[in-house]
mmCIF file of C-alpha atoms in Angstrom:
data_model
loop_
_atom_site.group_PDB
_atom_site.id
_atom_site.type_symbol
_atom_site.label_atom_id
_atom_site.label_comp_id
_atom_site.label_asym_id
_atom_site.label_seq_id
_atom_site.Cartn_x
_atom_site.Cartn_y
_atom_site.Cartn_z
ATOM 1 C CA UNK A 1 0.000 0.000 0.000
ATOM 2 C CA UNK A 2 1.310 3.423 -0.947
ATOM 3 C CA UNK A 3 1.627 5.999 1.803
ATOM 4 C CA UNK A 4 -0.657 8.406 -0.074
ATOM 5 C CA UNK A 5 -3.436 7.277 -2.389
ATOM 6 C CA UNK A 6 -5.110 9.617 -4.856
ATOM 7 C CA UNK A 7 -7.458 8.693 -7.702
ATOM 8 C CA UNK A 8 -5.876 9.955 -10.950
ATOM 9 C CA UNK A 9 -9.272 10.565 -12.624
ATOM 10 C CA UNK A 10 -9.974 12.286 -14.895
ATOM 11 C CA UNK A 11 -12.855 13.951 -13.097
ATOM 12 C CA UNK A 12 -15.117 15.832 -15.490
ATOM 13 C CA UNK A 13 -17.689 18.297 -14.159
ATOM 14 C CA UNK A 14 -19.844 21.083 -15.608
ATOM 15 C CA UNK A 15 -19.019 24.693 -14.897
ATOM 16 C CA UNK A 16 -20.477 25.841 -11.589
ATOM 17 C CA UNK A 17 -20.374 22.404 -9.948
ATOM 18 C CA UNK A 18 -18.909 21.728 -6.537
ATOM 19 C CA UNK A 19 -15.811 19.596 -6.903
ATOM 20 C CA UNK A 20 -14.539 17.207 -4.263
ATOM 21 C CA UNK A 21 -10.988 15.913 -4.516
ATOM 22 C CA UNK A 22 -9.686 13.409 -2.007
ATOM 23 C CA UNK A 23 -6.617 11.614 -0.713
ATOM 24 C CA UNK A 24 -6.164 8.853 1.807
ATOM 25 C CA UNK A 25 -2.989 8.070 3.653
ATOM 26 C CA UNK A 26 -1.602 5.372 5.881
ATOM 27 C CA UNK A 27 1.053 7.132 7.974
ATOM 28 C CA UNK A 28 -0.508 8.487 11.147
ATOM 29 C CA UNK A 29 2.599 10.626 11.731
ATOM 30 C CA UNK A 30 1.594 13.061 8.982
ATOM 31 C CA UNK A 31 0.738 16.439 10.472
ATOM 32 C CA UNK A 32 1.033 18.899 7.595
ATOM 33 C CA UNK A 33 -1.273 18.673 4.614
ATOM 34 C CA UNK A 34 -1.019 20.505 1.320
ATOM 35 C CA UNK A 35 -2.883 20.828 -1.942
ATOM 36 C CA UNK A 36 -1.167 21.890 -5.147
ATOM 37 C CA UNK A 37 -2.595 22.806 -8.524
ATOM 38 C CA UNK A 38 -0.587 21.974 -11.622
ATOM 39 C CA UNK A 39 -1.445 23.207 -15.081
ATOM 40 C CA UNK A 40 -0.167 21.282 -18.067
ATOM 41 C CA UNK A 41 3.602 21.689 -18.568
ATOM 42 C CA UNK A 42 3.932 23.927 -15.508
ATOM 43 C CA UNK A 43 5.279 23.462 -12.013
ATOM 44 C CA UNK A 44 2.811 22.817 -9.167
ATOM 45 C CA UNK A 45 1.611 25.851 -7.217
ATOM 46 C CA UNK A 46 0.557 25.707 -3.591
ATOM 47 C CA UNK A 47 -3.176 26.183 -3.037
ATOM 48 C CA UNK A 48 -3.768 25.232 0.573
ATOM 49 C CA UNK A 49 -1.601 24.372 3.562
ATOM 50 C CA UNK A 50 -3.092 23.050 6.779
ATOM 51 C CA UNK A 51 -1.781 21.648 10.027
ATOM 52 C CA UNK A 52 -3.479 18.755 11.796
ATOM 53 C CA UNK A 53 -7.249 18.264 11.586
ATOM 54 C CA UNK A 54 -9.951 20.719 10.662
ATOM 55 C CA UNK A 55 -11.082 22.936 7.833
ATOM 56 C CA UNK A 56 -9.437 25.854 6.082
ATOM 57 C CA UNK A 57 -11.168 28.098 3.594
ATOM 58 C CA UNK A 58 -9.664 30.411 0.973
ATOM 59 C CA UNK A 59 -12.090 31.924 -1.475
ATOM 60 C CA UNK A 60 -13.726 29.135 -3.467
ATOM 61 C CA UNK A 61 -11.394 26.515 -1.996
ATOM 62 C CA UNK A 62 -11.865 24.580 1.256
ATOM 63 C CA UNK A 63 -9.389 22.060 2.574
ATOM 64 C CA UNK A 64 -10.569 19.480 5.069
ATOM 65 C CA UNK A 65 -8.482 17.068 7.125
ATOM 66 C CA UNK A 66 -9.870 14.098 9.052
ATOM 67 C CA UNK A 67 -6.923 12.523 10.813
ATOM 68 C CA UNK A 68 -9.048 9.870 12.514
ATOM 69 C CA UNK A 69 -9.988 8.520 9.075
ATOM 70 C CA UNK A 70 -6.649 9.455 7.468
ATOM 71 C CA UNK A 71 -8.572 11.294 4.773
ATOM 72 C CA UNK A 72 -8.154 14.753 3.302
ATOM 73 C CA UNK A 73 -10.332 16.643 0.857
ATOM 74 C CA UNK A 74 -10.243 19.743 -1.285
ATOM 75 C CA UNK A 75 -13.565 21.301 -2.235
ATOM 76 C CA UNK A 76 -13.900 23.775 -5.073
ATOM 77 C CA UNK A 77 -17.122 25.792 -5.182
ATOM 78 C CA UNK A 78 -18.528 27.351 -8.341
ATOM 79 C CA UNK A 79 -15.933 25.567 -10.453
ATOM 80 C CA UNK A 80 -14.640 27.367 -13.539
ATOM 81 C CA UNK A 81 -13.004 26.108 -16.749
ATOM 82 C CA UNK A 82 -9.821 27.799 -15.499
ATOM 83 C CA UNK A 83 -9.826 25.309 -12.601
ATOM 84 C CA UNK A 84 -9.076 22.532 -15.105
ATOM 85 C CA UNK A 85 -5.725 21.182 -13.952
ATOM 86 C CA UNK A 86 -4.137 18.356 -12.007
ATOM 87 C CA UNK A 87 -4.499 18.625 -8.231
ATOM 88 C CA UNK A 88 -1.878 16.984 -6.060
ATOM 89 C CA UNK A 89 -2.174 16.352 -2.382
ATOM 90 C CA UNK A 90 0.943 16.219 -0.238
ATOM 91 C CA UNK A 91 1.657 15.604 3.413
ATOM 92 C CA UNK A 92 4.615 15.551 5.744
ATOM 93 C CA UNK A 93 5.555 14.631 9.274
ATOM 94 C CA UNK A 94 6.284 17.100 11.987
ATOM 95 C CA UNK A 95 9.674 17.131 13.615
ATOM 96 C CA UNK A 96 12.989 16.993 11.809
ATOM 97 C CA UNK A 97 11.838 15.751 8.423
ATOM 98 C CA UNK A 98 9.629 18.025 6.380
ATOM 99 C CA UNK A 99 10.033 16.194 3.099
ATOM 100 C CA UNK A 100 6.518 15.892 1.700
ATOM 101 C CA UNK A 101 4.994 12.743 0.273
ATOM 102 C CA UNK A 102 2.874 13.451 -2.797
ATOM 103 C CA UNK A 103 -0.167 11.735 -4.217
ATOM 104 C CA UNK A 104 -0.238 10.953 -7.937
ATOM 105 C CA UNK A 105 -2.589 13.818 -8.641
ATOM 106 C CA UNK A 106 -6.194 13.981 -9.879
ATOM 107 C CA UNK A 107 -6.897 15.436 -13.305
ATOM 108 C CA UNK A 108 -9.896 17.785 -13.187
ATOM 109 C CA UNK A 109 -11.763 18.961 -16.267
ATOM 110 C CA UNK A 110 -14.389 21.678 -15.892
ATOM 111 C CA UNK A 111 -16.363 22.029 -19.097
ATOM 112 C CA UNK A 112 -18.404 25.126 -19.998
ATOM 113 C CA UNK B 1 9.919 38.225 -2.264
ATOM 114 C CA UNK B 2 11.211 34.745 -2.870
ATOM 115 C CA UNK B 3 11.544 33.471 -6.415
ATOM 116 C CA UNK B 4 12.890 30.308 -7.938
ATOM 117 C CA UNK B 5 14.454 30.052 -11.364
ATOM 118 C CA UNK B 6 14.897 26.854 -13.287
ATOM 119 C CA UNK B 7 16.318 26.384 -16.749
ATOM 120 C CA UNK B 8 16.165 25.366 -19.498
ATOM 121 C CA UNK B 9 12.433 24.909 -20.011
ATOM 122 C CA UNK B 10 12.833 22.146 -22.578
ATOM 123 C CA UNK B 11 15.766 19.990 -23.556
ATOM 124 C CA UNK B 12 16.278 17.234 -26.110
ATOM 125 C CA UNK B 13 19.428 15.224 -25.585
ATOM 126 C CA UNK B 14 20.840 12.090 -27.220
ATOM 127 C CA UNK B 15 21.399 8.917 -25.224
ATOM 128 C CA UNK B 16 24.834 8.915 -23.633
ATOM 129 C CA UNK B 17 25.194 12.687 -23.532
ATOM 130 C CA UNK B 18 25.769 14.609 -20.267
ATOM 131 C CA UNK B 19 23.138 16.662 -18.470
ATOM 132 C CA UNK B 20 23.201 19.752 -16.312
ATOM 133 C CA UNK B 21 20.043 21.406 -15.011
ATOM 134 C CA UNK B 22 20.333 24.445 -12.812
ATOM 135 C CA UNK B 23 18.054 25.919 -10.188
ATOM 136 C CA UNK B 24 18.552 29.124 -8.218
ATOM 137 C CA UNK B 25 16.504 30.681 -5.444
ATOM 138 C CA UNK B 26 16.290 34.375 -4.580
ATOM 139 C CA UNK B 27 15.033 36.153 -1.502
ATOM 140 C CA UNK B 28 15.822 33.532 1.107
ATOM 141 C CA UNK B 29 18.853 32.015 2.753
ATOM 142 C CA UNK B 30 19.725 28.412 3.616
ATOM 143 C CA UNK B 31 16.599 26.973 1.999
ATOM 144 C CA UNK B 32 15.871 23.267 1.818
ATOM 145 C CA UNK B 33 16.132 22.419 -1.873
ATOM 146 C CA UNK B 34 14.610 19.521 -3.772
ATOM 147 C CA UNK B 35 14.817 17.888 -7.205
ATOM 148 C CA UNK B 36 11.789 15.910 -8.378
ATOM 149 C CA UNK B 37 10.991 13.993 -11.534
ATOM 150 C CA UNK B 38 7.463 13.632 -12.839
ATOM 151 C CA UNK B 39 6.816 10.983 -15.467
ATOM 152 C CA UNK B 40 3.713 11.187 -17.616
ATOM 153 C CA UNK B 41 0.632 10.120 -15.634
ATOM 154 C CA UNK B 42 2.648 9.556 -12.508
ATOM 155 C CA UNK B 43 3.237 11.519 -9.346
ATOM 156 C CA UNK B 44 6.257 13.414 -8.173
ATOM 157 C CA UNK B 45 9.304 11.288 -7.458
ATOM 158 C CA UNK B 46 11.789 12.877 -5.076
ATOM 159 C CA UNK B 47 15.299 12.482 -6.462
ATOM 160 C CA UNK B 48 17.510 14.584 -4.180
ATOM 161 C CA UNK B 49 17.186 17.020 -1.345
ATOM 162 C CA UNK B 50 19.647 19.334 0.337
ATOM 163 C CA UNK B 51 19.559 21.100 3.692
ATOM 164 C CA UNK B 52 22.778 23.073 3.131
ATOM 165 C CA UNK B 53 25.812 23.695 0.950
ATOM 166 C CA UNK B 54 27.461 20.425 -0.005
ATOM 167 C CA UNK B 55 24.802 18.369 1.798
ATOM 168 C CA UNK B 56 22.946 16.131 -0.629
ATOM 169 C CA UNK B 57 20.666 13.225 0.154
ATOM 170 C CA UNK B 58 19.688 10.807 -2.582
ATOM 171 C CA UNK B 59 16.294 9.178 -2.449
ATOM 172 C CA UNK B 60 16.541 6.938 -5.492
ATOM 173 C CA UNK B 61 19.746 5.224 -6.713
ATOM 174 C CA UNK B 62 20.076 6.024 -10.391
ATOM 175 C CA UNK B 63 21.980 7.611 -13.184
ATOM 176 C CA UNK B 64 21.721 11.133 -11.767
ATOM 177 C CA UNK B 65 23.621 13.201 -9.237
ATOM 178 C CA UNK B 66 23.078 16.552 -7.575
ATOM 179 C CA UNK B 67 25.302 19.253 -6.186
ATOM 180 C CA UNK B 68 24.820 22.427 -4.186
ATOM 181 C CA UNK B 69 27.890 24.598 -4.753
ATOM 182 C CA UNK B 70 26.263 27.713 -3.293
ATOM 183 C CA UNK B 71 23.547 28.326 -0.723
ATOM 184 C CA UNK B 72 20.863 29.110 -3.271
ATOM 185 C CA UNK B 73 22.040 27.020 -6.219
ATOM 186 C CA UNK B 74 21.097 23.410 -6.878
ATOM 187 C CA UNK B 75 22.332 21.461 -9.885
ATOM 188 C CA UNK B 76 21.137 18.154 -11.299
ATOM 189 C CA UNK B 77 23.629 16.269 -13.453
ATOM 190 C CA UNK B 78 24.244 13.097 -15.354
ATOM 191 C CA UNK B 79 27.384 11.865 -17.072
ATOM 192 C CA UNK B 80 25.521 9.684 -19.561
ATOM 193 C CA UNK B 81 21.794 9.983 -20.135
ATOM 194 C CA UNK B 82 19.538 6.977 -20.585
ATOM 195 C CA UNK B 83 16.211 6.841 -22.418
ATOM 196 C CA UNK B 84 14.551 6.262 -19.035
ATOM 197 C CA UNK B 85 15.816 9.639 -17.817
ATOM 198 C CA UNK B 86 13.173 11.379 -19.922
ATOM 199 C CA UNK B 87 10.620 13.263 -17.865
ATOM 200 C CA UNK B 88 9.614 16.551 -16.321
ATOM 201 C CA UNK B 89 12.186 17.738 -13.777
ATOM 202 C CA UNK B 90 11.172 20.121 -11.054
ATOM 203 C CA UNK B 91 13.224 22.049 -8.549
ATOM 204 C CA UNK B 92 11.589 23.217 -5.340
ATOM 205 C CA UNK B 93 12.496 24.970 -2.124
ATOM 206 C CA UNK B 94 11.125 25.147 1.395
ATOM 207 C CA UNK B 95 8.205 23.547 3.199
ATOM 208 C CA UNK B 96 5.548 23.821 2.010
ATOM 209 C CA UNK B 97 7.433 23.769 -1.229
ATOM 210 C CA UNK B 98 7.527 26.402 -3.930
ATOM 211 C CA UNK B 99 8.267 24.868 -7.307
ATOM 212 C CA UNK B 100 10.134 26.113 -10.327
ATOM 213 C CA UNK B 101 8.592 26.060 -13.768
ATOM 214 C CA UNK B 102 10.198 22.730 -14.646
ATOM 215 C CA UNK B 103 12.413 21.321 -17.391
ATOM 216 C CA UNK B 104 10.953 18.890 -19.875
ATOM 217 C CA UNK B 105 13.771 16.511 -20.819
ATOM 218 C CA UNK B 106 13.474 14.159 -23.762
ATOM 219 C CA UNK B 107 16.281 11.684 -24.293
ATOM 220 C CA UNK B 108 16.391 10.398 -27.852
#
């Protein structure tokens, strides 16, 4: 079993839909959770960064962490065609090692 | 503000040729630096990371090497490229990481 599991998709939704992207993980030592957006042929850009459990909201994006279930989610409200990209989750342990472990990424397509 | 520069953007190299990819960071000191490779349809594979000048940790034994000659400079090298070295190479710094724009390497 991989440390971080993420469905590669593609996930295709109509414009305006609420999108839910998810990752599961097996290492209970993970404390920091990140979501990145990556457009084709570009480097990933950080969208959300959360510590431990709970929710964090930034505009149309909400990140949710459920450590008891080892499950994290990214919700996108009022999705736009410009949201079409690959979304990667990442997580890392607290303490001396901050090297993140990445999921494979989920390809999202928002069609007009 | 912090910025990261990575070049070249694309590269086509013959099998057996050498490789040198460079990454520099501005606006910060003593950053943790990372080299990743991303194959088509696959996730990010950590190749090397560095916590300081001359300190390199290798995550995957392979045909590549890395060096950090200066605090904000990270170089990925190979003496002889293989076809399997093709991919999208990304440099990153810090945690959470900020990524460069990537180098798409095709070995032919």
